[in-house]
GROMACS .gro file of C-alpha atoms in nm:
model
  494
    1UNK     CA    1  -2.060  -2.035   1.150
    2UNK     CA    2  -2.107  -1.824   1.456
    3UNK     CA    3  -1.867  -1.538   1.320
    4UNK     CA    4  -1.769  -1.243   1.538
    5UNK     CA    5  -1.708  -0.911   1.384
    6UNK     CA    6  -1.504  -0.628   1.513
    7UNK     CA    7  -1.462  -0.320   1.342
    8UNK     CA    8  -1.169  -0.050   1.371
    9UNK     CA    9  -1.238   0.315   1.301
   10UNK     CA   10  -1.031   0.603   1.307
   11UNK     CA   11  -1.049   0.975   1.364
   12UNK     CA   12  -0.818   1.046   1.097
   13UNK     CA   13  -0.659   0.897   0.789
   14UNK     CA   14  -0.334   0.728   0.926
   15UNK     CA   15  -0.456   0.700   1.243
   16UNK     CA   16  -0.320   0.362   1.299
   17UNK     CA   17  -0.629   0.164   1.153
   18UNK     CA   18  -0.423  -0.087   0.924
   19UNK     CA   19  -0.166  -0.130   1.200
   20UNK     CA   20  -0.407  -0.236   1.448
   21UNK     CA   21  -0.616  -0.464   1.251
   22UNK     CA   22  -0.264  -0.646   1.143
   23UNK     CA   23  -0.156  -0.658   1.500
   24UNK     CA   24  -0.530  -0.793   1.601
   25UNK     CA   25  -0.498  -1.071   1.308
   26UNK     CA   26  -0.166  -1.195   1.419
   27UNK     CA   27  -0.255  -1.181   1.786
   28UNK     CA   28  -0.555  -1.387   1.707
   29UNK     CA   29  -0.393  -1.635   1.478
   30UNK     CA   30  -0.113  -1.707   1.718
   31UNK     CA   31  -0.393  -1.819   1.972
   32UNK     CA   32  -0.545  -2.046   1.712
   33UNK     CA   33  -0.850  -1.821   1.603
   34UNK     CA   34  -0.944  -1.849   1.236
   35UNK     CA   35  -0.933  -1.483   1.130
   36UNK     CA   36  -0.975  -1.270   0.840
   37UNK     CA   37  -0.894  -0.925   0.766
   38UNK     CA   38  -1.176  -0.702   0.584
   39UNK     CA   39  -1.195  -0.370   0.443
   40UNK     CA   40  -1.496  -0.271   0.262
   41UNK     CA   41  -1.412   0.023   0.072
   42UNK     CA   42  -1.033   0.122   0.010
   43UNK     CA   43  -0.853   0.428  -0.156
   44UNK     CA   44  -0.514   0.341  -0.248
   45UNK     CA   45  -0.254   0.325  -0.513
   46UNK     CA   46  -0.061   0.020  -0.353
   47UNK     CA   47  -0.219  -0.293  -0.453
   48UNK     CA   48  -0.143  -0.667  -0.503
   49UNK     CA   49  -0.246  -0.962  -0.702
   50UNK     CA   50  -0.456  -1.209  -0.509
   51UNK     CA   51  -0.488  -1.566  -0.520
   52UNK     CA   52  -0.818  -1.550  -0.730
   53UNK     CA   53  -0.652  -1.329  -0.980
   54UNK     CA   54  -0.771  -0.981  -0.873
   55UNK     CA   55  -0.612  -0.676  -0.680
   56UNK     CA   56  -0.670  -0.565  -0.350
   57UNK     CA   57  -0.530  -0.282  -0.140
   58UNK     CA   58  -0.175  -0.354   0.009
   59UNK     CA   59  -0.279  -0.310   0.360
   60UNK     CA   60  -0.517  -0.596   0.319
   61UNK     CA   61  -0.256  -0.810   0.184
   62UNK     CA   62  -0.042  -0.724   0.486
   63UNK     CA   63  -0.322  -0.824   0.704
   64UNK     CA   64  -0.374  -1.157   0.537
   65UNK     CA   65  -0.012  -1.232   0.590
   66UNK     CA   66  -0.077  -1.144   0.963
   67UNK     CA   67  -0.370  -1.383   0.990
   68UNK     CA   68  -0.183  -1.653   0.783
   69UNK     CA   69  -0.370  -1.618   0.464
   70UNK     CA   70  -0.334  -1.549   0.091
   71UNK     CA   71  -0.500  -1.239  -0.025
   72UNK     CA   72  -0.811  -1.263  -0.180
   73UNK     CA   73  -1.040  -1.024  -0.327
   74UNK     CA   74  -1.315  -1.066  -0.064
   75UNK     CA   75  -1.082  -0.915   0.169
   76UNK     CA   76  -1.124  -0.575   0.000
   77UNK     CA   77  -1.437  -0.589  -0.238
   78UNK     CA   78  -1.427  -0.215  -0.338
   79UNK     CA   79  -1.095  -0.066  -0.429
   80UNK     CA   80  -1.081   0.305  -0.563
   81UNK     CA   81  -0.733   0.408  -0.754
   82UNK     CA   82  -0.722   0.774  -0.826
   83UNK     CA   83  -0.655   0.885  -1.208
   84UNK     CA   84  -0.670   1.236  -1.114
   85UNK     CA   85  -0.752   1.465  -0.832
   86UNK     CA   86  -1.156   1.415  -0.951
   87UNK     CA   87  -1.126   1.081  -1.102
   88UNK     CA   88  -1.064   0.713  -1.006
   89UNK     CA   89  -1.078   0.398  -1.127
   90UNK     CA   90  -1.348   0.171  -0.952
   91UNK     CA   91  -1.247  -0.186  -0.865
   92UNK     CA   92  -1.520  -0.442  -0.755
   93UNK     CA   93  -1.430  -0.784  -0.632
   94UNK     CA   94  -1.075  -0.730  -0.786
   95UNK     CA   95  -1.151  -0.619  -1.146
   96UNK     CA   96  -1.203  -0.272  -1.273
   97UNK     CA   97  -1.539  -0.164  -1.386
   98UNK     CA   98  -1.513   0.166  -1.484
   99UNK     CA   99  -1.375   0.527  -1.406
  100UNK     CA  100  -1.605   0.758  -1.200
  101UNK     CA  101  -1.586   1.091  -1.051
  102UNK     CA  102  -1.682   1.128  -0.676
  103UNK     CA  103  -2.049   1.252  -0.759
  104UNK     CA  104  -2.070   0.910  -0.994
  105UNK     CA  105  -1.935   0.707  -0.721
  106UNK     CA  106  -2.160   0.850  -0.456
  107UNK     CA  107  -2.439   0.726  -0.698
  108UNK     CA  108  -2.306   0.400  -0.730
  109UNK     CA  109  -2.261   0.336  -0.360
  110UNK     CA  110  -2.591   0.116  -0.316
  111UNK     CA  111  -2.460  -0.107  -0.600
  112UNK     CA  112  -2.104  -0.127  -0.433
  113UNK     CA  113  -2.260  -0.210  -0.095
  114UNK     CA  114  -2.409  -0.510  -0.245
  115UNK     CA  115  -2.081  -0.626  -0.358
  116UNK     CA  116  -1.960  -0.568  -0.002
  117UNK     CA  117  -2.210  -0.758   0.173
  118UNK     CA  118  -2.153  -1.059  -0.076
  119UNK     CA  119  -1.776  -1.076   0.007
  120UNK     CA  120  -1.862  -1.024   0.393
  121UNK     CA  121  -2.115  -1.308   0.354
  122UNK     CA  122  -1.866  -1.556   0.211
  123UNK     CA  123  -1.607  -1.450   0.481
  124UNK     CA  124  -1.858  -1.504   0.784
  125UNK     CA  125  -1.915  -1.868   0.615
  126UNK     CA  126  -1.520  -1.958   0.647
  127UNK     CA  127  -1.384  -1.777   0.958
  128UNK     CA  128  -1.432  -1.745   1.306
  129UNK     CA  129  -1.350  -1.375   1.343
  130UNK     CA  130  -1.347  -1.071   1.091
  131UNK     CA  131  -1.135  -0.788   1.180
  132UNK     CA  132  -1.278  -0.489   0.997
  133UNK     CA  133  -1.084  -0.195   0.888
  134UNK     CA  134  -1.266   0.150   0.834
  135UNK     CA  135  -1.145   0.411   0.565
  136UNK     CA  136  -1.063   0.754   0.673
  137UNK     CA  137  -1.301   0.884   0.946
  138UNK     CA  138  -1.638   0.798   1.006
  139UNK     CA  139  -1.720   1.178   1.107
  140UNK     CA  140  -1.669   1.314   0.751
  141UNK     CA  141  -2.025   1.490   0.726
  142UNK     CA  142  -2.017   1.528   0.343
  143UNK     CA  143  -1.951   1.142   0.310
  144UNK     CA  144  -2.199   1.044   0.559
  145UNK     CA  145  -2.500   0.966   0.321
  146UNK     CA  146  -2.499   0.617   0.154
  147UNK     CA  147  -2.157   0.529   0.332
  148UNK     CA  148  -2.008   0.181   0.297
  149UNK     CA  149  -1.679   0.209   0.440
  150UNK     CA  150  -1.738   0.321   0.811
  151UNK     CA  151  -2.041   0.332   1.005
  152UNK     CA  152  -2.252   0.251   0.717
  153UNK     CA  153  -2.109  -0.069   0.692
  154UNK     CA  154  -2.109  -0.138   1.077
  155UNK     CA  155  -2.487  -0.051   1.084
  156UNK     CA  156  -2.549  -0.277   0.821
  157UNK     CA  157  -2.380  -0.593   0.970
  158UNK     CA  158  -2.443  -0.482   1.316
  159UNK     CA  159  -2.096  -0.498   1.454
  160UNK     CA  160  -1.909  -0.316   1.742
  161UNK     CA  161  -1.659  -0.055   1.670
  162UNK     CA  162  -1.325   0.041   1.821
  163UNK     CA  163  -1.205   0.421   1.761
  164UNK     CA  164  -0.832   0.472   1.742
  165UNK     CA  165  -0.650   0.822   1.738
  166UNK     CA  166  -0.305   0.920   1.688
  167UNK     CA  167  -0.157   1.108   1.986
  168UNK     CA  168   0.160   1.210   1.777
  169UNK     CA  169  -0.041   1.462   1.556
  170UNK     CA  170  -0.166   1.641   1.878
  171UNK     CA  171  -0.517   1.715   2.006
  172UNK     CA  172  -0.613   1.353   2.054
  173UNK     CA  173  -0.874   1.435   2.313
  174UNK     CA  174  -1.062   1.653   2.061
  175UNK     CA  175  -1.016   1.416   1.807
  176UNK     CA  176  -1.181   1.136   1.978
  177UNK     CA  177  -1.448   1.342   2.150
  178UNK     CA  178  -1.526   1.539   1.829
  179UNK     CA  179  -1.576   1.195   1.648
  180UNK     CA  180  -1.795   1.075   1.894
  181UNK     CA  181  -2.021   1.420   1.894
  182UNK     CA  182  -2.060   1.412   1.512
  183UNK     CA  183  -2.233   1.030   1.525
  184UNK     CA  184  -2.589   0.949   1.548
  185UNK     CA  185  -2.682   0.795   1.894
  186UNK     CA  186  -2.694   0.454   1.752
  187UNK     CA  187  -2.339   0.494   1.570
  188UNK     CA  188  -2.224   0.637   1.921
  189UNK     CA  189  -2.349   0.317   2.112
  190UNK     CA  190  -2.150   0.128   1.858
  191UNK     CA  191  -1.807   0.236   1.987
  192UNK     CA  192  -1.680   0.019   2.248
  193UNK     CA  193  -1.379   0.195   2.324
  194UNK     CA  194  -1.076   0.393   2.238
  195UNK     CA  195  -0.724   0.320   2.165
  196UNK     CA  196  -0.459   0.576   2.157
  197UNK     CA  197  -0.192   0.534   1.899
  198UNK     CA  198   0.205   0.659   1.873
  199UNK     CA  199   0.237   0.757   2.229
  200UNK     CA  200   0.590   0.888   2.365
  201UNK     CA  201   0.704   0.935   2.714
  202UNK     CA  202   0.573   0.877   3.056
  203UNK     CA  203   0.219   0.716   3.059
  204UNK     CA  204   0.181   0.869   3.401
  205UNK     CA  205   0.142   1.198   3.262
  206UNK     CA  206  -0.129   1.087   3.050
  207UNK     CA  207  -0.351   0.922   3.302
  208UNK     CA  208  -0.535   1.216   3.428
  209UNK     CA  209  -0.647   1.305   3.044
  210UNK     CA  210  -0.740   0.911   3.004
  211UNK     CA  211  -0.968   0.954   3.309
  212UNK     CA  212  -1.135   1.254   3.208
  213UNK     CA  213  -1.186   1.089   2.867
  214UNK     CA  214  -1.354   0.792   3.011
  215UNK     CA  215  -1.559   0.982   3.248
  216UNK     CA  216  -1.668   1.234   2.970
  217UNK     CA  217  -1.764   1.005   2.707
  218UNK     CA  218  -1.884   0.681   2.923
  219UNK     CA  219  -1.645   0.473   2.698
  220UNK     CA  220  -1.356   0.282   2.788
  221UNK     CA  221  -1.002   0.353   2.713
  222UNK     CA  222  -0.883   0.006   2.589
  223UNK     CA  223  -0.513   0.086   2.585
  224UNK     CA  224  -0.229   0.314   2.472
  225UNK     CA  225  -0.005   0.203   2.193
  226UNK     CA  226   0.360   0.320   2.211
  227UNK     CA  227   0.554   0.487   1.909
  228UNK     CA  228   0.732   0.201   1.779
  229UNK     CA  229   1.067   0.319   1.638
  230UNK     CA  230   1.224   0.144   1.344
  231UNK     CA  231   0.879  -0.049   1.272
  232UNK     CA  232   0.879  -0.151   0.900
  233UNK     CA  233   0.517  -0.199   0.785
  234UNK     CA  234   0.404  -0.156   0.441
  235UNK     CA  235   0.226   0.154   0.372
  236UNK     CA  236  -0.119   0.158   0.230
  237UNK     CA  237  -0.068   0.472   0.015
  238UNK     CA  238   0.148   0.733   0.199
  239UNK     CA  239   0.512   0.781   0.089
  240UNK     CA  240   0.746   0.706   0.354
  241UNK     CA  241   0.923   1.011   0.482
  242UNK     CA  242   1.255   0.870   0.592
  243UNK     CA  243   1.476   0.560   0.550
  244UNK     CA  244   1.333   0.267   0.776
  245UNK     CA  245   1.697   0.232   0.954
  246UNK     CA  246   1.877   0.477   1.124
  247UNK     CA  247   2.179   0.485   0.973
  248UNK     CA  248   2.453   0.762   0.845
  249UNK     CA  249   2.502   0.868   0.533
  250UNK     CA  250   2.832   0.740   0.515
  251UNK     CA  251   2.709   0.388   0.564
  252UNK     CA  252   2.430   0.450   0.311
  253UNK     CA  253   2.653   0.563   0.032
  254UNK     CA  254   2.490   0.390  -0.275
  255UNK     CA  255   2.261   0.683  -0.407
  256UNK     CA  256   1.896   0.586  -0.556
  257UNK     CA  257   1.650   0.857  -0.635
  258UNK     CA  258   1.281   0.795  -0.707
  259UNK     CA  259   1.064   1.069  -0.855
  260UNK     CA  260   0.757   1.114  -0.650
  261UNK     CA  261   0.515   1.096  -0.914
  262UNK     CA  262   0.173   1.256  -0.846
  263UNK     CA  263   0.009   0.908  -0.916
  264UNK     CA  264   0.294   0.716  -0.784
  265UNK     CA  265   0.157   0.367  -0.755
  266UNK     CA  266   0.295   0.037  -0.562
  267UNK     CA  267   0.592   0.260  -0.407
  268UNK     CA  268   0.618  -0.065  -0.164
  269UNK     CA  269   0.834  -0.171  -0.429
  270UNK     CA  270   1.131   0.035  -0.289
  271UNK     CA  271   1.102  -0.060   0.059
  272UNK     CA  272   1.383  -0.329   0.042
  273UNK     CA  273   1.608  -0.077  -0.081
  274UNK     CA  274   1.515   0.161   0.191
  275UNK     CA  275   1.621  -0.155   0.448
  276UNK     CA  276   1.957  -0.207   0.254
  277UNK     CA  277   2.235  -0.101   0.470
  278UNK     CA  278   2.437   0.072   0.189
  279UNK     CA  279   2.132   0.225  -0.019
  280UNK     CA  280   2.066   0.589   0.042
  281UNK     CA  281   1.709   0.582  -0.138
  282UNK     CA  282   1.547   0.934  -0.175
  283UNK     CA  283   1.189   1.027  -0.295
  284UNK     CA  284   1.232   1.343  -0.515
  285UNK     CA  285   0.894   1.569  -0.487
  286UNK     CA  286   0.796   1.868  -0.677
  287UNK     CA  287   1.015   2.138  -0.674
  288UNK     CA  288   1.296   1.976  -0.529
  289UNK     CA  289   1.629   1.958  -0.679
  290UNK     CA  290   1.739   1.649  -0.850
  291UNK     CA  291   2.071   1.529  -0.689
  292UNK     CA  292   2.316   1.329  -0.845
  293UNK     CA  293   2.262   0.941  -0.803
  294UNK     CA  294   2.411   0.595  -0.895
  295UNK     CA  295   2.068   0.484  -0.986
  296UNK     CA  296   1.743   0.639  -1.090
  297UNK     CA  297   1.431   0.406  -1.085
  298UNK     CA  298   1.103   0.538  -1.239
  299UNK     CA  299   0.822   0.399  -1.038
  300UNK     CA  300   0.458   0.269  -1.129
  301UNK     CA  301   0.220   0.504  -1.232
  302UNK     CA  302  -0.161   0.518  -1.220
  303UNK     CA  303  -0.171   0.784  -1.489
  304UNK     CA  304   0.130   0.757  -1.720
  305UNK     CA  305   0.079   1.026  -1.971
  306UNK     CA  306   0.018   1.294  -1.695
  307UNK     CA  307   0.289   1.179  -1.475
  308UNK     CA  308   0.524   1.186  -1.799
  309UNK     CA  309   0.412   1.540  -1.838
  310UNK     CA  310   0.491   1.616  -1.478
  311UNK     CA  311   0.832   1.451  -1.510
  312UNK     CA  312   0.948   1.687  -1.790
  313UNK     CA  313   0.787   1.989  -1.610
  314UNK     CA  314   1.019   1.899  -1.308
  315UNK     CA  315   1.334   1.867  -1.534
  316UNK     CA  316   1.375   1.517  -1.518
  317UNK     CA  317   1.407   1.426  -1.882
  318UNK     CA  318   1.756   1.660  -1.923
  319UNK     CA  319   1.854   1.523  -1.569
  320UNK     CA  320   1.808   1.162  -1.694
  321UNK     CA  321   1.994   1.203  -2.015
  322UNK     CA  322   2.263   1.361  -1.806
  323UNK     CA  323   2.262   1.069  -1.564
  324UNK     CA  324   2.296   0.828  -1.841
  325UNK     CA  325   2.584   1.006  -2.030
  326UNK     CA  326   2.808   0.965  -1.714
  327UNK     CA  327   2.728   0.604  -1.711
  328UNK     CA  328   2.440   0.615  -1.433
  329UNK     CA  329   2.203   0.340  -1.461
  330UNK     CA  330   1.806   0.375  -1.510
  331UNK     CA  331   1.542   0.113  -1.399
  332UNK     CA  332   1.174   0.155  -1.486
  333UNK     CA  333   0.913  -0.037  -1.330
  334UNK     CA  334   0.565  -0.084  -1.520
  335UNK     CA  335   0.449   0.257  -1.606
  336UNK     CA  336   0.795   0.381  -1.550
  337UNK     CA  337   0.880   0.107  -1.811
  338UNK     CA  338   0.611   0.209  -2.059
  339UNK     CA  339   0.769   0.595  -2.030
  340UNK     CA  340   1.088   0.466  -2.164
  341UNK     CA  341   0.954   0.376  -2.509
  342UNK     CA  342   0.865   0.611  -2.791
  343UNK     CA  343   0.492   0.648  -2.727
  344UNK     CA  344   0.205   0.586  -2.505
  345UNK     CA  345  -0.147   0.555  -2.656
  346UNK     CA  346  -0.463   0.559  -2.446
  347UNK     CA  347  -0.743   0.519  -2.728
  348UNK     CA  348  -1.008   0.440  -2.488
  349UNK     CA  349  -0.956   0.675  -2.215
  350UNK     CA  350  -0.836   0.439  -1.946
  351UNK     CA  351  -0.635   0.672  -1.746
  352UNK     CA  352  -0.822   0.979  -1.814
  353UNK     CA  353  -0.896   1.156  -2.177
  354UNK     CA  354  -0.799   0.961  -2.485
  355UNK     CA  355  -0.481   1.038  -2.668
  356UNK     CA  356  -0.106   0.965  -2.712
  357UNK     CA  357   0.202   1.096  -2.549
  358UNK     CA  358   0.577   1.066  -2.645
  359UNK     CA  359   0.783   0.868  -2.425
  360UNK     CA  360   1.153   0.937  -2.364
  361UNK     CA  361   1.258   0.689  -2.664
  362UNK     CA  362   1.525   0.493  -2.483
  363UNK     CA  363   1.352   0.187  -2.632
  364UNK     CA  364   1.223   0.166  -2.986
  365UNK     CA  365   0.891   0.044  -2.848
  366UNK     CA  366   0.525   0.153  -2.787
  367UNK     CA  367   0.226   0.077  -2.547
  368UNK     CA  368  -0.136   0.103  -2.613
  369UNK     CA  369  -0.374   0.089  -2.279
  370UNK     CA  370  -0.634  -0.170  -2.272
  371UNK     CA  371  -0.946  -0.167  -2.087
  372UNK     CA  372  -0.851  -0.512  -1.932
  373UNK     CA  373  -0.579  -0.535  -1.690
  374UNK     CA  374  -0.297  -0.792  -1.677
  375UNK     CA  375  -0.325  -0.924  -1.331
  376UNK     CA  376  -0.094  -1.211  -1.211
  377UNK     CA  377   0.165  -1.321  -0.961
  378UNK     CA  378   0.486  -1.449  -1.123
  379UNK     CA  379   0.815  -1.576  -1.113
  380UNK     CA  380   1.145  -1.602  -1.321
  381UNK     CA  381   1.541  -1.540  -1.350
  382UNK     CA  382   1.717  -1.239  -1.424
  383UNK     CA  383   1.836  -1.272  -1.783
  384UNK     CA  384   2.185  -1.148  -1.689
  385UNK     CA  385   2.275  -1.413  -1.396
  386UNK     CA  386   1.983  -1.633  -1.382
  387UNK     CA  387   1.892  -1.494  -1.006
  388UNK     CA  388   1.548  -1.600  -0.898
  389UNK     CA  389   1.279  -1.329  -0.907
  390UNK     CA  390   0.949  -1.330  -0.787
  391UNK     CA  391   0.677  -1.052  -0.846
  392UNK     CA  392   0.335  -0.951  -0.983
  393UNK     CA  393   0.230  -0.757  -1.250
  394UNK     CA  394  -0.062  -0.490  -1.260
  395UNK     CA  395  -0.089  -0.302  -1.583
  396UNK     CA  396  -0.333  -0.254  -1.874
  397UNK     CA  397  -0.041  -0.173  -2.135
  398UNK     CA  398   0.030  -0.396  -2.417
  399UNK     CA  399   0.404  -0.311  -2.551
  400UNK     CA  400   0.542  -0.359  -2.873
  401UNK     CA  401   0.873  -0.377  -2.946
  402UNK     CA  402   1.015  -0.246  -3.316
  403UNK     CA  403   1.356  -0.420  -3.262
  404UNK     CA  404   1.495  -0.690  -3.058
  405UNK     CA  405   1.627  -0.621  -2.696
  406UNK     CA  406   1.756  -0.852  -2.454
  407UNK     CA  407   1.481  -0.917  -2.178
  408UNK     CA  408   1.516  -0.805  -1.821
  409UNK     CA  409   1.343  -1.133  -1.692
  410UNK     CA  410   1.291  -1.481  -1.814
  411UNK     CA  411   0.944  -1.556  -1.658
  412UNK     CA  412   0.812  -1.912  -1.667
  413UNK     CA  413   0.607  -1.911  -1.962
  414UNK     CA  414   0.733  -1.573  -2.141
  415UNK     CA  415   0.986  -1.306  -2.136
  416UNK     CA  416   0.965  -0.959  -1.959
  417UNK     CA  417   1.089  -0.625  -2.014
  418UNK     CA  418   1.414  -0.509  -2.199
  419UNK     CA  419   1.758  -0.418  -2.134
  420UNK     CA  420   1.950  -0.138  -2.360
  421UNK     CA  421   2.204  -0.254  -2.566
  422UNK     CA  422   2.432  -0.013  -2.380
  423UNK     CA  423   2.356  -0.202  -2.064
  424UNK     CA  424   2.248   0.084  -1.878
  425UNK     CA  425   1.875   0.090  -1.877
  426UNK     CA  426   1.648  -0.195  -1.751
  427UNK     CA  427   1.274  -0.199  -1.793
  428UNK     CA  428   1.046  -0.436  -1.631
  429UNK     CA  429   0.669  -0.496  -1.598
  430UNK     CA  430   0.733  -0.684  -1.266
  431UNK     CA  431   0.652  -0.519  -0.928
  432UNK     CA  432   0.828  -0.659  -0.612
  433UNK     CA  433   1.170  -0.731  -0.797
  434UNK     CA  434   1.384  -0.638  -0.471
  435UNK     CA  435   1.185  -0.843  -0.250
  436UNK     CA  436   1.413  -1.131  -0.317
  437UNK     CA  437   1.734  -1.114  -0.160
  438UNK     CA  438   1.939  -1.261  -0.414
  439UNK     CA  439   1.745  -1.068  -0.687
  440UNK     CA  440   1.810  -0.744  -0.501
  441UNK     CA  441   2.193  -0.791  -0.462
  442UNK     CA  442   2.214  -0.880  -0.819
  443UNK     CA  443   2.035  -0.590  -0.935
  444UNK     CA  444   2.216  -0.348  -0.733
  445UNK     CA  445   2.557  -0.498  -0.835
  446UNK     CA  446   2.426  -0.417  -1.206
  447UNK     CA  447   2.357  -0.080  -1.093
  448UNK     CA  448   2.718  -0.054  -0.977
  449UNK     CA  449   2.707  -0.144  -0.604
  450UNK     CA  450   3.027  -0.331  -0.530
  451UNK     CA  451   3.118  -0.505  -0.227
  452UNK     CA  452   2.804  -0.475  -0.112
  453UNK     CA  453   2.642  -0.593   0.220
  454UNK     CA  454   2.374  -0.863   0.206
  455UNK     CA  455   2.045  -0.760   0.118
  456UNK     CA  456   1.785  -0.773   0.363
  457UNK     CA  457   1.543  -1.065   0.398
  458UNK     CA  458   1.262  -0.849   0.334
  459UNK     CA  459   0.984  -1.112   0.413
  460UNK     CA  460   1.146  -1.203   0.752
  461UNK     CA  461   1.155  -0.814   0.828
  462UNK     CA  462   0.797  -0.782   0.764
  463UNK     CA  463   0.679  -1.071   0.954
  464UNK     CA  464   0.903  -0.975   1.273
  465UNK     CA  465   0.737  -0.617   1.248
  466UNK     CA  466   0.387  -0.791   1.239
  467UNK     CA  467   0.479  -1.012   1.549
  468UNK     CA  468   0.625  -0.694   1.739
  469UNK     CA  469   0.268  -0.558   1.666
  470UNK     CA  470   0.086  -0.859   1.811
  471UNK     CA  471   0.310  -0.854   2.115
  472UNK     CA  472   0.213  -0.481   2.182
  473UNK     CA  473  -0.152  -0.591   2.199
  474UNK     CA  474  -0.057  -0.861   2.487
  475UNK     CA  475   0.129  -0.582   2.654
  476UNK     CA  476  -0.060  -0.273   2.622
  477UNK     CA  477  -0.431  -0.340   2.539
  478UNK     CA  478  -0.706  -0.476   2.738
  479UNK     CA  479  -0.719  -0.803   2.611
  480UNK     CA  480  -1.012  -0.922   2.841
  481UNK     CA  481  -1.235  -0.656   2.668
  482UNK     CA  482  -1.117  -0.780   2.328
  483UNK     CA  483  -1.193  -1.141   2.436
  484UNK     CA  484  -1.527  -1.036   2.536
  485UNK     CA  485  -1.592  -0.828   2.230
  486UNK     CA  486  -1.471  -1.148   1.981
  487UNK     CA  487  -1.635  -1.403   2.210
  488UNK     CA  488  -1.283  -1.592   2.244
  489UNK     CA  489  -1.142  -1.743   2.529
  490UNK     CA  490  -0.775  -1.672   2.611
  491UNK     CA  491  -0.513  -1.946   2.504
  492UNK     CA  492  -0.380  -2.010   2.860
  493UNK     CA  493  -0.112  -2.253   2.669
  494UNK     CA  494   0.082  -1.953   2.524
   0.00000   0.00000   0.00000
């Protein structure tokens, strides 16, 4: 198969690489092109379970959706999930193989590259176009040796590159010119043009700068993408700073708070709540006052014992107990669920140093972490009203109950989680429980939201955002150049 590959690299993290790959995948798919996303190496704590039973970064799952595909481990063959500031779990082809520090992974990169090229080769045998996302910046001098995430990969497979920069950060011309200057001659030659992202205002005022950039670098500006207000696109890793919809606090009167754990993972669990017309969801960071709330949710964590210590240091334990005394509701998801038990044991040092920690003891249960993760997509019903639930499990813990509790969810082949005897606390291993509109509404009703507006159709909202991005390709980018780079012909029937 004569597969064409195009790589998107950025001048910085969060420059818009994931967004542009998503946009291009949907733009090509709408024209009947068989296209697949690919990210050689990703570092992210938001992940999903793939159709082949592994895990990949959340952004690649969104890109797969844009391309009309089910997520597959070949789309992100190397995933790094930080346990601490210096240590990360290394996931190859969807499965954890070890924990390594930065130096250890640097030495491992030659092996990781083989996994990357194996996946890439398989994709070239199945698809007409591969849109590749780089990681961070290709100009990180300390990371250039043995690089597999940016130009190291582009050189290995001999593919062209588009460089994207975020003008909203300021200094966009310095970012582009500086990045180009720090690349080798062969790497500079790979860059076929620039895309400027998140522009606000009158494009005519930017034109002089664009003309200078093209003259100075000899590279084309392929387009300037606007700042898209109200766009909901699932984040690769960064916590959202604001609610997705601009609504007054009077409308969003049901208060939900989530501690911003140092190693929070899969915080996209809460995106459907952020989109709900009546839910005021806040992530509470270090040093911030813990406000009154109707519902507290303890999220997933990549380092459960360390994040449990952080919660105690930040005053969450007395705040949670006070919240429950006044009849507030509490949900724990995955690692947050494990914290609700009496003990968490890590005898093999799965997350960091081997040892045990005392949980909050709201449930008479204990969890032991194992080297092998449970990875699966699943479905079932809420135990208290039979509302359908779909979700996925990504966890290394095996939880043992020392007394019976009503399950939170009846899965197709087992029960999941627990509900406390007083009905105030719900724990589950299932991520994505709010994505079903019915389940979201019923969980909020359980939490105390009466007379609620309909929960958003979360998947339709995501799909609308992806189509909006694809529309921007047609409107703002040089599509003739894109057709040339990808060796595809425009679909004149659209």
